CSV table of C-alpha atoms and ligand atoms in Angstrom, one decimal:
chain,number,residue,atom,x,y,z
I,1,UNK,CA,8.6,-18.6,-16.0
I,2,UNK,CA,9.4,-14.9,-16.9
I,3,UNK,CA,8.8,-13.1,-13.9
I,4,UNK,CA,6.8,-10.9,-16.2
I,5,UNK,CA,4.2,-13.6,-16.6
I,6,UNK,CA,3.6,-13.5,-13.3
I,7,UNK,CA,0.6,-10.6,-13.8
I,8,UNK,CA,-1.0,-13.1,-16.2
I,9,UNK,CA,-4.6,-13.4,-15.1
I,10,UNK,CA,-7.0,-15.9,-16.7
I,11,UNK,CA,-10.3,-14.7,-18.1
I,12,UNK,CA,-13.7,-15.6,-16.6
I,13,UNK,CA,-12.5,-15.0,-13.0
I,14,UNK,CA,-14.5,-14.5,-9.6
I,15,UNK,CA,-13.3,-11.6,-7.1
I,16,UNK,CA,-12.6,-14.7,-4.8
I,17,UNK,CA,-10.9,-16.3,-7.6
I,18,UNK,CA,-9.3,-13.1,-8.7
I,19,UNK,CA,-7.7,-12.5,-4.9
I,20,UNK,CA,-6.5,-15.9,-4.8
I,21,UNK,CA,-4.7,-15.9,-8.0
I,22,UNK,CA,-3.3,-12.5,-7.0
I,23,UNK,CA,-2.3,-13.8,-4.0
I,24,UNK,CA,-0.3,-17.5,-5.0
I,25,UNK,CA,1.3,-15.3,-7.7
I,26,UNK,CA,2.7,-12.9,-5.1
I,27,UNK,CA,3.7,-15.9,-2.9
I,28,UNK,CA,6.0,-17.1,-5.8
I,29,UNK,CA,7.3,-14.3,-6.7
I,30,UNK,CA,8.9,-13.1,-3.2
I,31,UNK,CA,9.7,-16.4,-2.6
I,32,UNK,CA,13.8,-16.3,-1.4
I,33,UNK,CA,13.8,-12.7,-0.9
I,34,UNK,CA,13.4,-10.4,2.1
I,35,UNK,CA,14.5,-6.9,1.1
I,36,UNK,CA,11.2,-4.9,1.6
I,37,UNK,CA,12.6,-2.2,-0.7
I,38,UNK,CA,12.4,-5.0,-4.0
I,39,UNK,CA,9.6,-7.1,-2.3
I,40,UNK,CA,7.4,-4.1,-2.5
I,41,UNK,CA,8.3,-2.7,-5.5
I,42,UNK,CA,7.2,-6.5,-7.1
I,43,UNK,CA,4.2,-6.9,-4.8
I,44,UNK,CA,3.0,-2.9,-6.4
I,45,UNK,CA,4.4,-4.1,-9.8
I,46,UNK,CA,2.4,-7.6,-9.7
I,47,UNK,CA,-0.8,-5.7,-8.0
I,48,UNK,CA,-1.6,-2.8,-10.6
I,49,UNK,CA,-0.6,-4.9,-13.6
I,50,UNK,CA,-3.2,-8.1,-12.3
I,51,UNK,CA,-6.1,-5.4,-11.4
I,52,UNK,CA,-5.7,-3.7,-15.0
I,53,UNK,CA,-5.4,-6.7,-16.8
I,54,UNK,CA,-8.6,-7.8,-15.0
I,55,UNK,CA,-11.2,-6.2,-17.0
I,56,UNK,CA,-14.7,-6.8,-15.9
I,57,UNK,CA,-13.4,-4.8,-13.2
I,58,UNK,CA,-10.7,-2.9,-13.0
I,59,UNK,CA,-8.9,-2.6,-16.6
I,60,UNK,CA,-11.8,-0.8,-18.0
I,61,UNK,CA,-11.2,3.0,-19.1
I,62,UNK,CA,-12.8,4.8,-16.7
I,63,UNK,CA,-13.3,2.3,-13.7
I,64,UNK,CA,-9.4,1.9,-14.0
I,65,UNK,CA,-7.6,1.4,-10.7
I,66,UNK,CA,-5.0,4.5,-11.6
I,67,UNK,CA,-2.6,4.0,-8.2
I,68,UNK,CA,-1.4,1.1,-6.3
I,69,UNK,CA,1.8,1.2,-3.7
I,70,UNK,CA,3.3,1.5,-0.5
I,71,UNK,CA,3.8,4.1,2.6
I,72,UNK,CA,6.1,3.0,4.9
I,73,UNK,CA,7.0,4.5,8.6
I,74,UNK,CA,9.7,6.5,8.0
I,75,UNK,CA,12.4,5.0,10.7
I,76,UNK,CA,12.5,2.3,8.6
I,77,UNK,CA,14.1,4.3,5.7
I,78,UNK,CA,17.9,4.4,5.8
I,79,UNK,CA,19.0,7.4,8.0
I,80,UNK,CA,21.7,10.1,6.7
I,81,UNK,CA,24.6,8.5,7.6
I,82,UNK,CA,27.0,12.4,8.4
I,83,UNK,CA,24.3,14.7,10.1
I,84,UNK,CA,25.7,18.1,9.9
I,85,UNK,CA,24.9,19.6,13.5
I,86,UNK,CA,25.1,23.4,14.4
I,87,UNK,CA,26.3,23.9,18.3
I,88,UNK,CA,24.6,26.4,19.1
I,89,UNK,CA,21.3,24.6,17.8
I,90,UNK,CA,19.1,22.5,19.8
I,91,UNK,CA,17.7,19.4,18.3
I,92,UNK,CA,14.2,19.9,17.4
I,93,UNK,CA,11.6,17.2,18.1
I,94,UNK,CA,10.5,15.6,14.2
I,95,UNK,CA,7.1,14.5,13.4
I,96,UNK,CA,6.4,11.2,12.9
I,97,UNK,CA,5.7,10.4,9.4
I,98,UNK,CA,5.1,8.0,6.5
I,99,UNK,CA,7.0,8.3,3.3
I,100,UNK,CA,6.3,7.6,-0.3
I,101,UNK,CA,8.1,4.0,-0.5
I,102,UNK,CA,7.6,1.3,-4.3
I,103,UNK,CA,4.8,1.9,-6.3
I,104,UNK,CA,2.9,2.2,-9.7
I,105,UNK,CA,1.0,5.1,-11.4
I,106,UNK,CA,1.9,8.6,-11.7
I,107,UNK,CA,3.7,10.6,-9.0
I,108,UNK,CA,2.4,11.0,-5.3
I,109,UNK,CA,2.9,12.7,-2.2
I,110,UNK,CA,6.2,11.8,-1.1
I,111,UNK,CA,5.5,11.7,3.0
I,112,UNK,CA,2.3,11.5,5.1
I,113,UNK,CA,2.1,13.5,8.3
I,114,UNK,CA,1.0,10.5,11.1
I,115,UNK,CA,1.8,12.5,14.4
I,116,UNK,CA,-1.1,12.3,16.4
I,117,UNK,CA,-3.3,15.6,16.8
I,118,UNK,CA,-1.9,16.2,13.1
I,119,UNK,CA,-2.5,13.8,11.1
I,120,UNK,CA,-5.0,13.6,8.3
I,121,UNK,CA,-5.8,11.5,5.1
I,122,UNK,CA,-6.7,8.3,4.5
I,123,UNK,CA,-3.2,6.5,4.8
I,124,UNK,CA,-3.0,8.3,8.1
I,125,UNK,CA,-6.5,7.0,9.8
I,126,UNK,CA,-5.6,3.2,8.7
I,127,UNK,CA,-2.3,3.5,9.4
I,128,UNK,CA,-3.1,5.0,13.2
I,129,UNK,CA,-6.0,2.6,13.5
I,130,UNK,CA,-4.6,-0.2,12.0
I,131,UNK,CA,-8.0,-0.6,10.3
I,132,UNK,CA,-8.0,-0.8,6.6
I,133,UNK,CA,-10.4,1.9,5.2
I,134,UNK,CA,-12.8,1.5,2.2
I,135,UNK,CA,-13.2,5.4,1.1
I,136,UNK,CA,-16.4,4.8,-1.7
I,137,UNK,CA,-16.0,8.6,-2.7
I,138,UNK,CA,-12.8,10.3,-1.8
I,139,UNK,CA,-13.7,13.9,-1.9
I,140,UNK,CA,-16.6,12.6,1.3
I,141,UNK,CA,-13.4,11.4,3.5
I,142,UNK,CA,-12.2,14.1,5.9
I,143,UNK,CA,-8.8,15.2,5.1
I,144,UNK,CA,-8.2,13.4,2.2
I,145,UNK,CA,-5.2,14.2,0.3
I,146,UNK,CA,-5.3,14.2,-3.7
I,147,UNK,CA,-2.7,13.4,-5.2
I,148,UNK,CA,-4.2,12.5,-8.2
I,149,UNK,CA,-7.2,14.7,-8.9
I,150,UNK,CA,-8.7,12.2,-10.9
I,151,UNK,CA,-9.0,9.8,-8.0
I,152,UNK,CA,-12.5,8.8,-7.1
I,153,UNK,CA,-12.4,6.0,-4.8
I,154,UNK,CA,-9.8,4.4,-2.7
I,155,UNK,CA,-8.8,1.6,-0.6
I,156,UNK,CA,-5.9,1.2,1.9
I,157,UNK,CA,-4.4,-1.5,4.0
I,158,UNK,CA,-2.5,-1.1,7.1
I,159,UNK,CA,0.8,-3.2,6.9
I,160,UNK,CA,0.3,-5.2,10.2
I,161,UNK,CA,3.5,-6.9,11.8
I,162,UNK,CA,2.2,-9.8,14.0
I,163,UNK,CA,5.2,-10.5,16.3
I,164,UNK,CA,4.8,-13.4,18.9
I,165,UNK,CA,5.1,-12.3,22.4
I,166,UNK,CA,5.6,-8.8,21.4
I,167,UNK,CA,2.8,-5.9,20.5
I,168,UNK,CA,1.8,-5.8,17.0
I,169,UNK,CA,3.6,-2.9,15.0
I,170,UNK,CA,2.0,-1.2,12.0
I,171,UNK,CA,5.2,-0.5,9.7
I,172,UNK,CA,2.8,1.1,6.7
I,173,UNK,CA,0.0,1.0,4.4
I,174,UNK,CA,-1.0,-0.5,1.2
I,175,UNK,CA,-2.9,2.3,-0.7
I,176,UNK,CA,-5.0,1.4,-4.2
I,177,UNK,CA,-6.7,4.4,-6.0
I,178,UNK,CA,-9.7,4.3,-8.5
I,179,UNK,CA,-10.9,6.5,-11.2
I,180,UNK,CA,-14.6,5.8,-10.6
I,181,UNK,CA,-16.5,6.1,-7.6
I,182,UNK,CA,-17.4,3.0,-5.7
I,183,UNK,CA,-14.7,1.5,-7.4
I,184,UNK,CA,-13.5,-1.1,-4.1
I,185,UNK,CA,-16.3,-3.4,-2.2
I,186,UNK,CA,-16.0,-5.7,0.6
I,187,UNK,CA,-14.0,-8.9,-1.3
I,188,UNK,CA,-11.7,-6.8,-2.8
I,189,UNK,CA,-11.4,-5.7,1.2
I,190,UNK,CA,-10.9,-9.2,1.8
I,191,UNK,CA,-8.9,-9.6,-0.8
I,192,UNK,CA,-6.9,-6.6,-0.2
I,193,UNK,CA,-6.1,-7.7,4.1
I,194,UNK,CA,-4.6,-11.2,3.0
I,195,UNK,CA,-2.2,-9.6,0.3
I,196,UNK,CA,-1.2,-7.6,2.8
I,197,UNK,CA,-0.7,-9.7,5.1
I,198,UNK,CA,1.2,-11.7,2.9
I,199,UNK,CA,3.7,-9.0,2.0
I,200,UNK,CA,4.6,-8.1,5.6
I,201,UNK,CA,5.2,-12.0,6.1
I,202,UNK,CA,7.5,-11.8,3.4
I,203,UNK,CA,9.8,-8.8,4.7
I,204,UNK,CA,12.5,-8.1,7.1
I,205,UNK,CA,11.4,-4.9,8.7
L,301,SME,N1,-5.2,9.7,-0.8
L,301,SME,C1,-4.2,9.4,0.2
L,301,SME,C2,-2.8,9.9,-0.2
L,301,SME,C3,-2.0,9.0,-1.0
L,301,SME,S1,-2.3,9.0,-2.6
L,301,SME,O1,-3.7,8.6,-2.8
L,301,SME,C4,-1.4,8.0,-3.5
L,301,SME,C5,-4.6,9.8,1.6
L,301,SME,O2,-5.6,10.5,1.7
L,301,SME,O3,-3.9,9.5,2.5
């Protein structure tokens, strides 16, 4: 199959149905690969291109889902491999941040202050919390950060890392934006978790 055809979606389904579908699709597609660089840039790929095509609900003009990729914690980016230093300088502590990683829609804030005490945003609560957040009307949320101004709704997943023996890590979020206002319910929560889930699976971190 074309990898392409992969965002096919079949008319006449269910949200359940819908998440499923979305969700064996995804499985096939990162199937033999763990890069998370090309796995996410797929999984946002395969994501937007399903919700639009799926038009009862989200292809439709103005209740189109207009955003849908990845923040990632930043220490997982490649570091500069020559650091110019200055010897008279002391290091200076850095905040702790997420940064704009695979997605697909128009351009977004590139990093996402997450230091505690500082942080704000959406991306930033369910990243800290680990809780994915269902924002119904974005300009309600505290903090909030447009980055589209015609945003109305949003929905973000933490990216949870479930290591045996170990403490759970968060390594980033899933964020989906909406150009109406309610735009995200509870199955599309659902949904949403198990994709996520899915996609961290997948991955070397
Ligand atoms: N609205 C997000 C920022 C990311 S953009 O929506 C793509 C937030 O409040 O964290």
């Amino acid at each position: 199959m074309p990898h392409a055809d992969a965002a096919y979606v079949p008319s006449g389904l269910s949200k359940q149905q819908f998440w499923q579908h979305i969700y064996e699709q995804l499985a096939a597609l990162l199937e033999g690969q763990r890069s998370w660089v090309t796995n996410l840039a797929n999984a946002s790929s395969l994501i937007y291109s399903s919700l639009l095509a799926y038009t009862p609900h989200f292809g439709d003009g103005e209740r189109a889902v207009n955003w849908c990729g990845f923040y990632v914690d930043s220490p997982l980016f490649p570091t500069p491999r020559y650091v110019q230093v200055d010897p008279g300088q002391q290091p200076q502590p850095t905040a702790r941040k997420l940064l704009l990683a695979p997605f697909c829609g128009k351009p977004a804030c590139q990093l996402i202050n997450v230091t505690p005490g500082k942080a704000r945003g959406v991306c930033a609560d369910a990243f800290l919390q680990a809780q994915t957040k269902l924002v119904p009307d974005v300009e309600a949320y505290p903090g909030h950060i447009a980055c589209d101004g015609q945003t109305k709704s949003e929905i973000v997943c933490p990216l949870i890392l479930r290591r045996q023996g170990e403490n759970n890590v968060v390594v980033g979020v899933l964020d989906l934006d909406c150009l109406a206002p309610g735009g995200f319910d509870e199955h599309d929560v659902k949904g949403l978790n198990r994709i996520a889930d899915l996609v961290v699976n997948a991955c070397d971190w």
